[in-house]
Amino acid sequence: MLLASLVAVPAAQAAPAGAPPAPTTRIDQRALDWRPCEDLEPVGDTAMECATLTVPMARSTDGGRVGDLAETLQIALSRVPATGTAEHTVLVNPGGPGSAGRKWAAHTHNRMPEELREIYDVVAFDPRGMGASTPNVTCDPAYFAPVRKDSVPADAMEERALREDAEAYADACARNTGPLLDHMRTEDTAHDMDAIRVALGLEQVDYLGYSYGSYLGTVYASLYPDSVRAVVLDSVVDPDLPWYESNLRQSRSLDRAAENFFDWIARHDGTYGLGTDGGAVSAAYYDLRARLREAPLEDTVGPSELDGAASVVAYSGNSWPSVAEALAAQVNDADPAPLLKLHDTYGDDADSDPAFGGYLAVQCTDAPWPRDWDTWDTDARRVHEDAPFLGWHNIWYNAPCASWAGEADPWFQVGDGPYEHPAYEGDVLVVHATEDGATPVEGAHSLRDRLPGSSLVIEDGGITHGVALTGNTCVDETVVAYLKDGVLPERGADGPDVTCEARPEPSPRGAQSTEPTQVERLGPIGLETSR
C-alpha cells in the first residue's frame, strides 16, 4: 500500500481574478419544513426527514428566474441530522442521471464513521423531474416489456426496427412530459443545488457525488465557487467527453470489466464449471445469449434482458457470485430460476421508465448528439467489434437522443480555454478504481488536470464503481481526513497523488457469509438500481 503524505490545505478558495461572478440564487422559500418521510422506509435503523423546495423551472444564465411565476418545480429533499452538533452539511448525489437520490441521505450517513456522523447533517434530493420531485419526466412504461428485440441487430431490417422503437420512445417523452424537457440540463440541477444551500441557511455546503454526480459537482463548483467547502468526486465522468463520445469509450471499459469477470469465473471453475480460462467462459456466455434469442426464458429473459441484468458485473464485484451462479445454473443445469431472479433484481421493467426518461432528459440536452443515423451506425459497428459485451446495447440505450425534442446546449466544459467555464480552484478530492467499468479511469486523470486544486486517490485494481466510504481503509481514511479536518493529499506533478491497494476480489458464493451489498446504477453512467 502506497500512501502519499497528507498536508492541511484551505477548505475553499475564491474564484480567480477576472472570473465571471457566480450566479445569484433566487428561490421561492428560504426555510424548509422538515417532517418524517411518509414515502421513504428507513435504511437499516436510520430514518430520514423530508421536505420540499420550490424552484423556478427556467432560469437565466445568472441563475435568476425567467418566465411566468407559475412555472415552478418541487424538489424533494431528505435529511439525516448529525448525531451530535452539526458543524457541516454534505449534499449527496448518487449518480444517474435519472436517479431518485433521497435514500442516499441514509446510505451516506450509515457509511460514515461515527466521527463524521457526529458532525455532519447529510442532505440528499431527487433531482428535478425525478423521483418524488414534481412534475416528473414521463415517457412510456411499456418500452421495457419483455421480451425486447435483440439489441444486436442481425440485419438492416432489425436495426431499422430498433431505431423506430427509440424514436417512438423519444416522441412519448416529449408528448407526456412537455416543457420540462427543455430545462433538464446538469446546469439546471446545479442551480437547484444552490437553492437547497440557501434554503438550508448555509453559506457553504460540502458535496459528495458519485459517477454522474461527479460531473454535477464539477459544474456546481464552477458556477458557485464560494458556496462549497469540501468536494469529493468519486468514479468520475471524463469532463472532456460529451455524452455521445463518453458512451463510446465507456462501452470498451464495460467490455474490459466483463472480461475481468469471465477470468474470475475461470479461476473458480470448480464452483461454476463454465471453463478454465476467460475465453472459454466468454464463449459460454455468448452461446447462452444466442440461445436466448431463439428461445427466451419463460417469455421474460431474451438476449437484451440478459445484457441488462449481466451489466451489473461492470459496476460491482459484489455481484459477481450471483451472476456467475445464474449463468452456471442455466448453462450447466438448464435451471432458469436464478437467471430470472437476476433479471428481476437488476433488469428493466415498467418501473424503469421514470429513471430511464430522466436519464435521457439530462444526457440528450447536456450536449448536442448526432442527428445523422449513419454516424451512429458506423460507430456502433466499430464499437461492437471491439466491445461485444454491451457495444450495441449501449447504442440503443442512448439512441432516443438522436431524435430528442428537448433543446441541447453546448457541453459545460471547465477549464481556462476559449468558451470554457472557469474551473473551481479550491480543494477537491477525486477518487477512482482502475478497473471500474462504468466510468473509465482515464476520466479521473482528465478531471484532475482540469481542477488545479484537486488530488487524486486511485484504488489500484479496484473493480467496483463507487469507492469512497465503502470499506477500503486506505481510501476511507483519506476521505475522512479531508471531510473532517480539511486535510487533502499533497498534489504532485502528475497523478495519482495517493495509490491504495484494491480490496480482495470476491469469493464464490459458497465461501461468502453475507449477501452482496446494494448496487446503485443507471444506464451507462449512473448508480441507480434500474438499468
Short mmCIF file of C-alpha atoms in Angstrom, two decimals:
data_model
loop_
_atom_site.label_atom_id
_atom_site.label_comp_id
_atom_site.label_asym_id
_atom_site.label_seq_id
_atom_site.Cartn_x
_atom_site.Cartn_y
_atom_site.Cartn_z
CA MET A 1 0.00 0.00 0.00
CA LEU A 2 1.38 3.39 -1.05
CA LEU A 3 0.01 6.43 0.72
CA ALA A 4 1.18 9.93 -0.11
CA SER A 5 1.89 12.38 2.70
CA LEU A 6 -1.07 14.47 3.85
CA VAL A 7 -0.91 18.19 4.36
CA ALA A 8 -3.54 20.64 5.58
CA VAL A 9 -4.93 22.89 2.86
CA PRO A 10 -7.60 25.60 2.92
CA ALA A 11 -11.13 24.25 2.71
CA ALA A 12 -12.22 26.66 -0.02
CA GLN A 13 -10.67 29.23 -2.28
CA ALA A 14 -12.17 32.21 -4.00
CA ALA A 15 -12.79 32.29 -7.73
CA PRO A 16 -9.80 33.50 -9.75
CA ALA A 17 -9.45 37.17 -10.55
CA GLY A 18 -11.27 38.08 -13.71
CA ALA A 19 -13.69 35.12 -13.49
CA PRO A 20 -17.35 35.93 -14.12
CA PRO A 21 -19.36 36.41 -10.92
CA ALA A 22 -21.22 33.44 -9.54
CA PRO A 23 -24.95 33.36 -10.27
CA THR A 24 -27.25 34.87 -7.69
CA THR A 25 -29.58 32.24 -6.31
CA ARG A 26 -33.24 33.20 -6.18
CA ILE A 27 -35.71 30.73 -4.70
CA ASP A 28 -39.30 30.78 -3.55
CA GLN A 29 -38.87 29.68 0.03
CA ARG A 30 -35.95 30.17 2.35
CA ALA A 31 -36.97 27.81 5.12
CA LEU A 32 -37.60 24.07 4.88
CA ASP A 33 -40.33 22.28 6.81
CA TRP A 34 -38.67 19.02 7.82
CA ARG A 35 -41.07 16.23 8.74
CA PRO A 36 -40.89 12.43 8.98
CA CYS A 37 -40.77 10.92 5.50
CA GLU A 38 -44.10 9.39 4.57
CA ASP A 39 -42.86 7.65 1.43
CA LEU A 40 -39.35 6.51 2.40
CA GLU A 41 -38.66 3.49 4.56
CA PRO A 42 -35.70 3.70 6.96
CA VAL A 43 -32.42 2.33 5.65
CA GLY A 44 -31.44 -0.10 8.36
CA ASP A 45 -32.17 1.73 11.59
CA THR A 46 -31.71 5.14 10.00
CA ALA A 47 -34.87 7.16 9.46
CA MET A 48 -34.93 10.29 7.35
CA GLU A 49 -36.67 13.63 7.47
CA CYS A 50 -38.23 15.02 4.30
CA ALA A 51 -39.07 18.44 2.91
CA THR A 52 -39.83 20.08 -0.43
CA LEU A 53 -38.37 23.18 -2.03
CA THR A 54 -39.99 25.27 -4.78
CA VAL A 55 -37.63 26.41 -7.54
CA PRO A 56 -38.12 28.05 -10.95
CA MET A 57 -38.49 25.75 -13.92
CA ALA A 58 -36.34 28.07 -16.03
CA ARG A 59 -33.51 30.34 -15.04
CA SER A 60 -31.41 32.91 -16.84
CA THR A 61 -27.69 32.34 -17.24
CA ASP A 62 -27.04 34.22 -13.98
CA GLY A 63 -29.28 31.84 -12.04
CA GLY A 64 -32.28 34.20 -11.79
CA ARG A 65 -35.88 33.33 -12.61
CA VAL A 66 -37.25 33.76 -16.11
CA GLY A 67 -40.70 33.12 -17.43
CA ASP A 68 -44.08 33.07 -15.73
CA LEU A 69 -44.07 32.99 -11.92
CA ALA A 70 -46.33 29.94 -12.06
CA GLU A 71 -43.66 27.89 -13.84
CA THR A 72 -42.10 26.22 -10.81
CA LEU A 73 -40.92 22.80 -9.76
CA GLN A 74 -40.96 20.98 -6.43
CA ILE A 75 -37.65 19.44 -5.37
CA ALA A 76 -37.99 16.58 -2.85
CA LEU A 77 -35.32 16.54 -0.13
CA SER A 78 -34.25 14.19 2.64
CA ARG A 79 -32.01 14.65 5.65
CA VAL A 80 -30.32 12.65 8.37
CA PRO A 81 -29.22 15.03 11.12
CA ALA A 82 -25.86 14.78 12.82
CA THR A 83 -25.79 12.60 15.93
CA GLY A 84 -24.03 15.43 17.76
CA THR A 85 -23.63 19.12 17.00
CA ALA A 86 -23.75 19.67 13.24
CA GLU A 87 -20.66 21.51 12.07
CA HIS A 88 -21.11 20.79 8.37
CA THR A 89 -23.75 19.71 5.86
CA VAL A 90 -22.90 17.41 2.98
CA LEU A 91 -25.14 17.34 -0.08
CA VAL A 92 -25.09 13.93 -1.78
CA ASN A 93 -25.82 12.81 -5.33
CA PRO A 94 -25.62 9.06 -6.18
CA GLY A 95 -25.23 9.39 -9.94
CA GLY A 96 -27.53 8.65 -12.82
CA PRO A 97 -28.63 10.93 -14.26
CA GLY A 98 -32.14 9.76 -13.54
CA SER A 99 -31.56 8.55 -10.01
CA ALA A 100 -34.03 9.31 -7.27
CA GLY A 101 -31.41 10.18 -4.69
CA ARG A 102 -33.20 10.77 -1.39
CA LYS A 103 -32.35 7.39 0.18
CA TRP A 104 -28.71 8.36 -0.13
CA ALA A 105 -29.01 10.60 2.91
CA ALA A 106 -29.35 7.42 4.97
CA HIS A 107 -26.93 5.37 2.85
CA THR A 108 -24.23 8.02 3.27
CA HIS A 109 -24.89 8.52 6.97
CA ASN A 110 -24.62 4.77 7.55
CA ARG A 111 -21.37 4.55 5.58
CA MET A 112 -19.74 7.36 7.54
CA PRO A 113 -17.65 6.56 10.63
CA GLU A 114 -19.07 7.88 13.87
CA GLU A 115 -16.62 10.78 13.92
CA LEU A 116 -18.31 12.11 10.77
CA ARG A 117 -21.86 11.19 11.76
CA GLU A 118 -21.45 13.30 14.89
CA ILE A 119 -20.67 16.50 12.98
CA TYR A 120 -22.45 16.10 9.62
CA ASP A 121 -26.01 16.65 8.54
CA VAL A 122 -26.47 14.61 5.37
CA VAL A 123 -28.90 16.00 2.81
CA ALA A 124 -29.96 14.26 -0.40
CA PHE A 125 -32.52 15.11 -3.06
CA ASP A 126 -34.44 13.79 -6.02
CA PRO A 127 -33.21 15.95 -8.91
CA ARG A 128 -35.76 17.89 -10.91
CA GLY A 129 -38.12 15.70 -12.88
CA MET A 130 -37.17 12.56 -10.95
CA GLY A 131 -38.44 10.52 -8.03
CA ALA A 132 -40.73 12.48 -5.72
CA SER A 133 -39.79 15.80 -7.29
CA THR A 134 -42.61 17.16 -9.45
CA PRO A 135 -43.53 17.34 -12.20
CA ASN A 136 -41.90 14.11 -13.38
CA VAL A 137 -40.32 13.08 -16.63
CA THR A 138 -42.75 10.50 -18.01
CA CYS A 139 -42.36 8.55 -21.23
CA ASP A 140 -43.60 5.02 -21.96
CA PRO A 141 -43.51 2.25 -19.32
CA ALA A 142 -44.34 -0.35 -21.98
CA TYR A 143 -40.95 0.26 -23.61
CA PHE A 144 -39.34 -2.33 -21.35
CA ALA A 145 -41.97 -5.04 -21.72
CA PRO A 146 -40.27 -8.40 -22.32
CA VAL A 147 -39.15 -9.95 -24.49
CA ARG A 148 -37.48 -6.98 -26.17
CA LYS A 149 -35.84 -7.08 -29.56
CA ASP A 150 -32.26 -8.32 -29.62
CA SER A 151 -30.04 -5.25 -29.19
CA VAL A 152 -27.54 -6.76 -31.65
CA PRO A 153 -29.32 -6.44 -35.00
CA ALA A 154 -28.85 -9.31 -37.42
CA ASP A 155 -29.59 -7.18 -40.49
CA ALA A 156 -30.70 -3.74 -41.68
CA MET A 157 -34.37 -4.55 -41.09
CA GLU A 158 -33.78 -5.37 -37.42
CA GLU A 159 -31.67 -2.24 -36.99
CA ARG A 160 -34.44 -0.13 -38.52
CA ALA A 161 -36.98 -1.62 -36.11
CA LEU A 162 -34.77 -0.84 -33.11
CA ARG A 163 -34.29 2.68 -34.37
CA GLU A 164 -38.05 3.14 -34.76
CA ASP A 165 -38.54 1.99 -31.16
CA ALA A 166 -36.01 4.57 -29.96
CA GLU A 167 -37.71 7.33 -31.94
CA ALA A 168 -41.11 6.33 -30.58
CA TYR A 169 -39.78 6.49 -27.04
CA ALA A 170 -38.35 9.97 -27.61
CA ASP A 171 -41.71 11.06 -29.03
CA ALA A 172 -43.52 9.65 -25.97
CA CYS A 173 -41.22 11.58 -23.64
CA ALA A 174 -41.95 14.83 -25.46
CA ARG A 175 -45.67 14.17 -25.56
CA ASN A 176 -46.03 13.13 -21.92
CA THR A 177 -43.51 15.45 -20.25
CA GLY A 178 -43.83 18.72 -22.13
CA PRO A 179 -41.78 21.88 -21.50
CA LEU A 180 -39.79 20.40 -18.60
CA LEU A 181 -37.61 18.64 -21.19
CA ASP A 182 -36.06 22.00 -22.10
CA HIS A 183 -34.91 22.54 -18.51
CA MET A 184 -33.24 19.28 -17.50
CA ARG A 185 -29.59 20.06 -18.13
CA THR A 186 -26.96 19.46 -15.49
CA GLU A 187 -26.68 23.25 -15.10
CA ASP A 188 -30.36 23.38 -14.13
CA THR A 189 -29.81 20.88 -11.34
CA ALA A 190 -26.67 22.72 -10.22
CA HIS A 191 -28.78 25.87 -9.79
CA ASP A 192 -31.29 23.82 -7.79
CA MET A 193 -28.46 22.65 -5.53
CA ASP A 194 -27.59 26.21 -4.66
CA ALA A 195 -31.24 26.89 -3.95
CA ILE A 196 -31.07 23.98 -1.50
CA ARG A 197 -28.00 25.53 0.13
CA VAL A 198 -29.76 28.87 0.56
CA ALA A 199 -32.92 27.22 1.90
CA LEU A 200 -30.76 25.41 4.47
CA GLY A 201 -29.45 28.79 5.61
CA LEU A 202 -25.83 27.89 4.84
CA GLU A 203 -23.02 29.95 3.43
CA GLN A 204 -21.29 26.79 2.20
CA VAL A 205 -22.06 23.11 1.78
CA ASP A 206 -19.88 20.08 1.33
CA TYR A 207 -20.59 17.83 -1.63
CA LEU A 208 -20.21 14.10 -2.27
CA GLY A 209 -21.01 12.97 -5.81
CA TYR A 210 -20.66 9.52 -7.32
CA SER A 211 -20.46 8.75 -11.05
CA TYR A 212 -22.63 11.28 -12.93
CA GLY A 213 -22.69 13.11 -9.62
CA SER A 214 -19.02 13.91 -10.21
CA TYR A 215 -19.93 15.92 -13.31
CA LEU A 216 -22.79 17.59 -11.45
CA GLY A 217 -20.36 18.55 -8.69
CA THR A 218 -17.83 19.86 -11.20
CA VAL A 219 -20.49 22.08 -12.78
CA TYR A 220 -21.84 23.25 -9.41
CA ALA A 221 -18.41 24.21 -8.08
CA SER A 222 -17.68 26.09 -11.31
CA LEU A 223 -20.93 28.05 -11.11
CA TYR A 224 -20.84 28.64 -7.35
CA PRO A 225 -17.19 28.55 -6.26
CA ASP A 226 -17.85 30.38 -2.99
CA SER A 227 -20.69 28.04 -2.00
CA VAL A 228 -18.65 24.88 -1.44
CA ARG A 229 -16.29 23.92 1.36
CA ALA A 230 -15.19 20.34 0.63
CA VAL A 231 -15.86 18.42 -2.61
CA VAL A 232 -15.47 14.65 -3.08
CA LEU A 233 -15.95 13.35 -6.65
CA ASP A 234 -15.98 9.56 -6.94
CA SER A 235 -15.91 7.32 -10.05
CA VAL A 236 -15.79 10.33 -12.27
CA VAL A 237 -17.15 11.23 -15.65
CA ASP A 238 -14.50 12.48 -18.05
CA PRO A 239 -15.02 16.25 -18.26
CA ASP A 240 -13.51 16.30 -21.76
CA LEU A 241 -16.00 13.90 -23.36
CA PRO A 242 -19.63 14.92 -24.01
CA TRP A 243 -22.08 12.09 -23.56
CA TYR A 244 -22.04 10.65 -27.08
CA GLU A 245 -18.26 10.29 -27.11
CA SER A 246 -18.24 9.27 -23.44
CA ASN A 247 -20.59 6.37 -24.07
CA LEU A 248 -18.49 5.06 -26.97
CA ARG A 249 -15.43 4.97 -24.74
CA GLN A 250 -17.44 3.52 -21.91
CA SER A 251 -18.61 0.55 -24.00
CA ARG A 252 -14.99 -0.52 -24.23
CA SER A 253 -14.43 -0.21 -20.49
CA LEU A 254 -17.62 -2.19 -19.83
CA ASP A 255 -16.20 -4.90 -22.07
CA ARG A 256 -12.91 -4.92 -20.16
CA ALA A 257 -14.85 -5.28 -16.92
CA ALA A 258 -16.78 -8.22 -18.37
CA GLU A 259 -13.53 -9.89 -19.40
CA ASN A 260 -12.26 -9.47 -15.83
CA PHE A 261 -15.45 -11.16 -14.65
CA PHE A 262 -15.07 -14.03 -17.12
CA ASP A 263 -11.47 -14.52 -15.99
CA TRP A 264 -12.65 -14.64 -12.37
CA ILE A 265 -15.24 -17.32 -13.20
CA ALA A 266 -12.49 -19.33 -14.87
CA ARG A 267 -10.35 -19.15 -11.72
CA HIS A 268 -13.29 -20.73 -9.90
CA ASP A 269 -14.14 -23.39 -12.47
CA GLY A 270 -14.56 -25.92 -9.69
CA THR A 271 -17.54 -23.93 -8.47
CA TYR A 272 -19.11 -22.78 -11.73
CA GLY A 273 -17.96 -25.24 -14.40
CA LEU A 274 -18.04 -22.73 -17.24
CA GLY A 275 -14.45 -23.08 -18.41
CA THR A 276 -10.90 -22.93 -17.13
CA ASP A 277 -9.92 -19.77 -18.99
CA GLY A 278 -11.65 -16.49 -19.68
CA GLY A 279 -12.04 -17.23 -23.36
CA ALA A 280 -14.00 -20.39 -22.67
CA VAL A 281 -16.26 -18.61 -20.18
CA SER A 282 -16.81 -15.78 -22.64
CA ALA A 283 -17.77 -18.28 -25.32
CA ALA A 284 -20.25 -19.92 -22.93
CA TYR A 285 -21.82 -16.55 -22.19
CA TYR A 286 -22.26 -15.56 -25.84
CA ASP A 287 -23.54 -19.04 -26.70
CA LEU A 288 -26.19 -18.62 -24.00
CA ARG A 289 -27.04 -15.22 -25.40
CA ALA A 290 -27.55 -16.72 -28.88
CA ARG A 291 -29.79 -19.46 -27.50
CA LEU A 292 -31.91 -16.91 -25.64
CA ARG A 293 -32.50 -15.14 -28.94
CA GLU A 294 -34.06 -18.32 -30.30
CA ALA A 295 -35.82 -19.37 -27.09
CA PRO A 296 -36.28 -16.75 -24.36
CA LEU A 297 -36.76 -17.99 -20.81
CA GLU A 298 -40.42 -18.06 -19.83
CA ASP A 299 -41.23 -15.17 -22.18
CA THR A 300 -39.19 -12.96 -19.85
CA VAL A 301 -35.45 -13.15 -20.49
CA GLY A 302 -34.14 -12.84 -24.00
CA PRO A 303 -30.72 -11.58 -25.12
CA SER A 304 -31.43 -7.92 -24.33
CA GLU A 305 -32.74 -8.80 -20.88
CA LEU A 306 -29.56 -10.84 -20.33
CA ASP A 307 -27.49 -7.82 -21.36
CA GLY A 308 -29.29 -5.58 -18.91
CA ALA A 309 -29.03 -7.94 -15.95
CA ALA A 310 -25.46 -9.06 -16.58
CA SER A 311 -24.22 -5.49 -16.97
CA VAL A 312 -24.15 -5.24 -13.18
CA VAL A 313 -20.79 -7.07 -13.21
CA ALA A 314 -19.18 -3.92 -14.61
CA TYR A 315 -20.43 -1.93 -11.61
CA SER A 316 -19.79 -4.13 -8.59
CA GLY A 317 -17.55 -7.05 -7.77
CA ASN A 318 -20.07 -7.99 -5.09
CA SER A 319 -22.47 -9.01 -7.86
CA TRP A 320 -20.05 -11.47 -9.46
CA PRO A 321 -21.02 -14.59 -7.45
CA SER A 322 -24.77 -14.20 -8.02
CA VAL A 323 -24.34 -13.51 -11.75
CA ALA A 324 -21.95 -16.45 -12.11
CA GLU A 325 -24.39 -18.71 -10.29
CA ALA A 326 -27.21 -17.67 -12.60
CA LEU A 327 -25.14 -18.30 -15.72
CA ALA A 328 -23.90 -21.66 -14.45
CA ALA A 329 -27.38 -22.82 -13.44
CA GLN A 330 -28.76 -22.10 -16.91
CA VAL A 331 -25.79 -23.33 -18.94
CA ASN A 332 -24.99 -26.45 -16.93
CA ASP A 333 -28.35 -27.48 -15.47
CA ALA A 334 -30.97 -25.76 -17.67
CA ASP A 335 -32.30 -24.20 -14.45
CA PRO A 336 -33.78 -20.78 -15.32
CA ALA A 337 -34.75 -19.70 -11.80
CA PRO A 338 -31.50 -17.90 -10.84
CA LEU A 339 -31.33 -16.05 -14.17
CA LEU A 340 -34.97 -15.00 -13.88
CA LYS A 341 -34.26 -13.76 -10.35
CA LEU A 342 -31.21 -11.88 -11.62
CA HIS A 343 -33.35 -10.13 -14.21
CA ASP A 344 -35.96 -9.32 -11.58
CA THR A 345 -33.25 -7.77 -9.38
CA TYR A 346 -31.17 -5.88 -11.93
CA GLY A 347 -33.12 -5.80 -15.19
CA ASP A 348 -35.51 -3.23 -16.59
CA ASP A 349 -39.29 -3.30 -16.31
CA ALA A 350 -42.17 -0.82 -16.43
CA ASP A 351 -40.91 0.79 -13.22
CA SER A 352 -37.68 1.70 -15.03
CA ASP A 353 -39.44 4.27 -17.20
CA PRO A 354 -39.08 7.31 -14.89
CA ALA A 355 -35.38 6.74 -14.32
CA PHE A 356 -34.66 5.99 -17.97
CA GLY A 357 -36.64 9.00 -19.12
CA GLY A 358 -34.87 11.18 -16.57
CA TYR A 359 -31.52 9.85 -17.71
CA LEU A 360 -32.27 10.75 -21.32
CA ALA A 361 -33.74 14.13 -20.42
CA VAL A 362 -30.36 15.16 -18.99
CA GLN A 363 -27.99 13.39 -21.35
CA CYS A 364 -29.84 14.31 -24.54
CA THR A 365 -29.73 18.04 -23.70
CA ASP A 366 -26.37 18.39 -21.92
CA ALA A 367 -24.67 18.44 -25.31
CA PRO A 368 -25.65 18.03 -28.98
CA TRP A 369 -25.94 14.48 -30.33
CA PRO A 370 -25.50 13.32 -33.94
CA ARG A 371 -28.74 13.55 -35.88
CA ASP A 372 -27.36 11.59 -38.83
CA TRP A 373 -28.01 7.90 -38.20
CA ASP A 374 -25.13 6.92 -40.47
CA THR A 375 -22.79 8.30 -37.79
CA TRP A 376 -24.43 6.16 -35.11
CA ASP A 377 -24.39 3.08 -37.31
CA THR A 378 -20.71 3.44 -38.20
CA ASP A 379 -19.70 3.98 -34.59
CA ALA A 380 -21.94 1.17 -33.36
CA ARG A 381 -20.40 -1.38 -35.68
CA ARG A 382 -16.90 -0.28 -34.76
CA VAL A 383 -17.52 -0.37 -31.02
CA HIS A 384 -19.37 -3.71 -31.22
CA GLU A 385 -16.37 -5.25 -32.96
CA ASP A 386 -14.12 -4.03 -30.14
CA ALA A 387 -16.58 -4.47 -27.28
CA PRO A 388 -19.34 -7.01 -27.97
CA PHE A 389 -20.47 -7.29 -24.33
CA LEU A 390 -22.59 -4.11 -24.43
CA GLY A 391 -21.50 -2.18 -27.52
CA TRP A 392 -24.82 -2.27 -29.37
CA HIS A 393 -26.80 -2.31 -26.13
CA ASN A 394 -25.24 0.99 -25.11
CA ILE A 395 -26.03 2.48 -28.52
CA TRP A 396 -29.73 1.68 -28.19
CA TYR A 397 -29.82 2.86 -24.59
CA ASN A 398 -28.90 6.32 -25.87
CA ALA A 399 -30.49 6.22 -29.32
CA PRO A 400 -33.56 8.30 -28.32
CA CYS A 401 -31.15 11.25 -28.18
CA ALA A 402 -30.89 11.11 -31.99
CA SER A 403 -34.43 12.49 -32.23
CA TRP A 404 -34.91 14.07 -28.80
CA ALA A 405 -37.27 17.03 -28.64
CA GLY A 406 -35.59 18.93 -25.80
CA GLU A 407 -33.13 21.60 -26.89
CA ALA A 408 -29.45 20.72 -26.39
CA ASP A 409 -26.87 23.32 -25.45
CA PRO A 410 -23.06 23.10 -25.65
CA TRP A 411 -21.28 20.80 -23.20
CA PHE A 412 -20.37 22.55 -19.94
CA GLN A 413 -16.58 22.31 -20.26
CA VAL A 414 -14.50 23.53 -17.34
CA GLY A 415 -11.04 24.94 -17.88
CA ASP A 416 -9.18 28.07 -18.90
CA GLY A 417 -9.56 27.79 -22.68
CA PRO A 418 -11.78 29.77 -25.03
CA TYR A 419 -15.51 29.18 -24.45
CA GLU A 420 -14.76 27.12 -21.33
CA HIS A 421 -16.24 27.79 -17.90
CA PRO A 422 -13.74 28.70 -15.17
CA ALA A 423 -12.80 25.58 -13.23
CA TYR A 424 -13.19 25.60 -9.48
CA GLU A 425 -9.77 26.29 -7.96
CA GLY A 426 -10.50 25.19 -4.40
CA ASP A 427 -9.56 21.83 -2.97
CA VAL A 428 -11.26 18.72 -4.39
CA LEU A 429 -10.72 15.04 -3.65
CA VAL A 430 -11.10 12.79 -6.71
CA VAL A 431 -11.49 9.03 -6.11
CA HIS A 432 -11.50 6.24 -8.69
CA ALA A 433 -10.91 2.49 -9.13
CA THR A 434 -8.69 1.47 -12.03
CA GLU A 435 -10.95 -1.35 -13.27
CA ASP A 436 -14.24 0.50 -12.92
CA GLY A 437 -16.28 -0.49 -15.95
CA ALA A 438 -18.89 2.27 -15.84
CA THR A 439 -16.55 5.26 -15.81
CA PRO A 440 -13.12 4.59 -17.38
CA VAL A 441 -10.22 5.62 -15.16
CA GLU A 442 -8.87 7.98 -17.83
CA GLY A 443 -11.62 10.37 -16.82
CA ALA A 444 -10.23 10.69 -13.30
CA HIS A 445 -6.89 11.86 -14.65
CA SER A 446 -8.64 14.28 -17.02
CA LEU A 447 -10.63 15.76 -14.17
CA ARG A 448 -7.51 16.12 -12.01
CA ASP A 449 -5.88 18.02 -14.86
CA ARG A 450 -8.91 20.32 -15.15
CA LEU A 451 -9.21 21.09 -11.42
CA PRO A 452 -5.96 22.74 -10.27
CA GLY A 453 -6.71 22.27 -6.56
CA SER A 454 -7.60 18.59 -6.79
CA SER A 455 -5.82 15.48 -5.55
CA LEU A 456 -6.46 12.03 -6.99
CA VAL A 457 -6.85 8.83 -4.95
CA ILE A 458 -6.67 5.64 -7.02
CA GLU A 459 -7.78 2.20 -5.89
CA ASP A 460 -5.29 0.16 -7.88
CA GLY A 461 -7.01 -2.94 -9.25
CA GLY A 462 -10.39 -1.94 -7.83
CA ILE A 463 -13.34 -3.43 -9.71
CA THR A 464 -16.26 -1.54 -8.17
CA HIS A 465 -17.99 1.64 -9.34
CA GLY A 466 -18.18 3.88 -6.27
CA VAL A 467 -15.25 3.66 -3.86
CA ALA A 468 -15.45 6.29 -1.12
CA LEU A 469 -16.79 5.11 2.25
CA THR A 470 -17.27 1.53 1.05
CA GLY A 471 -14.67 -0.31 3.09
CA ASN A 472 -11.22 0.29 1.61
CA THR A 473 -9.37 1.53 4.70
CA CYS A 474 -6.76 3.43 2.73
CA VAL A 475 -9.35 5.27 0.65
CA ASP A 476 -11.74 5.88 3.53
CA GLU A 477 -9.08 7.30 5.84
CA THR A 478 -8.15 9.79 3.13
CA VAL A 479 -11.78 10.78 2.59
CA VAL A 480 -12.45 11.14 6.31
CA ALA A 481 -9.34 13.25 6.89
CA TYR A 482 -10.45 15.60 4.14
CA LEU A 483 -14.08 15.92 5.22
CA LYS A 484 -13.34 16.20 8.93
CA ASP A 485 -10.19 18.31 9.03
CA GLY A 486 -9.73 19.72 5.54
CA VAL A 487 -6.63 17.57 5.03
CA LEU A 488 -6.05 16.90 1.33
CA PRO A 489 -3.30 14.64 -0.06
CA GLU A 490 -0.37 16.63 -1.34
CA ARG A 491 -0.66 17.15 -5.07
CA GLY A 492 2.32 16.05 -7.12
CA ALA A 493 3.38 16.93 -10.63
CA ASP A 494 1.35 14.03 -12.03
CA GLY A 495 -1.39 11.84 -10.61
CA PRO A 496 -2.31 9.77 -8.81
CA ASP A 497 -1.49 11.51 -5.55
CA VAL A 498 -2.46 8.53 -3.38
CA THR A 499 -2.47 4.90 -4.53
CA CYS A 500 -4.40 2.37 -2.45
CA GLU A 501 -4.39 -1.37 -2.92
CA ALA A 502 -7.69 -2.82 -4.05
CA ARG A 503 -9.77 -4.88 -1.70
CA PRO A 504 -9.65 -8.66 -2.23
CA GLU A 505 -11.66 -9.96 -5.16
CA PRO A 506 -14.92 -11.69 -4.27
CA SER A 507 -15.03 -15.34 -3.29
CA PRO A 508 -17.54 -17.75 -4.83
CA ARG A 509 -20.91 -17.54 -3.11
CA GLY A 510 -20.33 -20.74 -1.17
CA ALA A 511 -17.44 -19.09 0.66
CA GLN A 512 -19.35 -15.88 1.45
CA SER A 513 -21.40 -15.34 4.58
CA THR A 514 -23.22 -12.18 3.52
CA GLU A 515 -25.38 -11.11 0.64
CA PRO A 516 -23.95 -8.63 -1.88
CA THR A 517 -24.30 -5.00 -0.94
CA GLN A 518 -26.77 -2.87 -2.85
CA VAL A 519 -25.53 -1.74 -6.22
CA GLU A 520 -26.77 1.65 -7.30
CA ARG A 521 -26.58 2.33 -11.01
CA LEU A 522 -28.43 3.59 -14.02
CA GLY A 523 -27.60 3.16 -17.66
CA PRO A 524 -24.13 3.71 -18.94
CA ILE A 525 -23.08 6.30 -16.38
CA GLY A 526 -25.05 6.14 -13.21
CA LEU A 527 -25.51 4.41 -9.90
CA GLU A 528 -29.23 3.73 -9.62
CA THR A 529 -30.65 0.20 -9.48
CA SER A 530 -32.59 0.31 -12.69
CA ARG A 531 -30.80 -0.36 -15.90
#
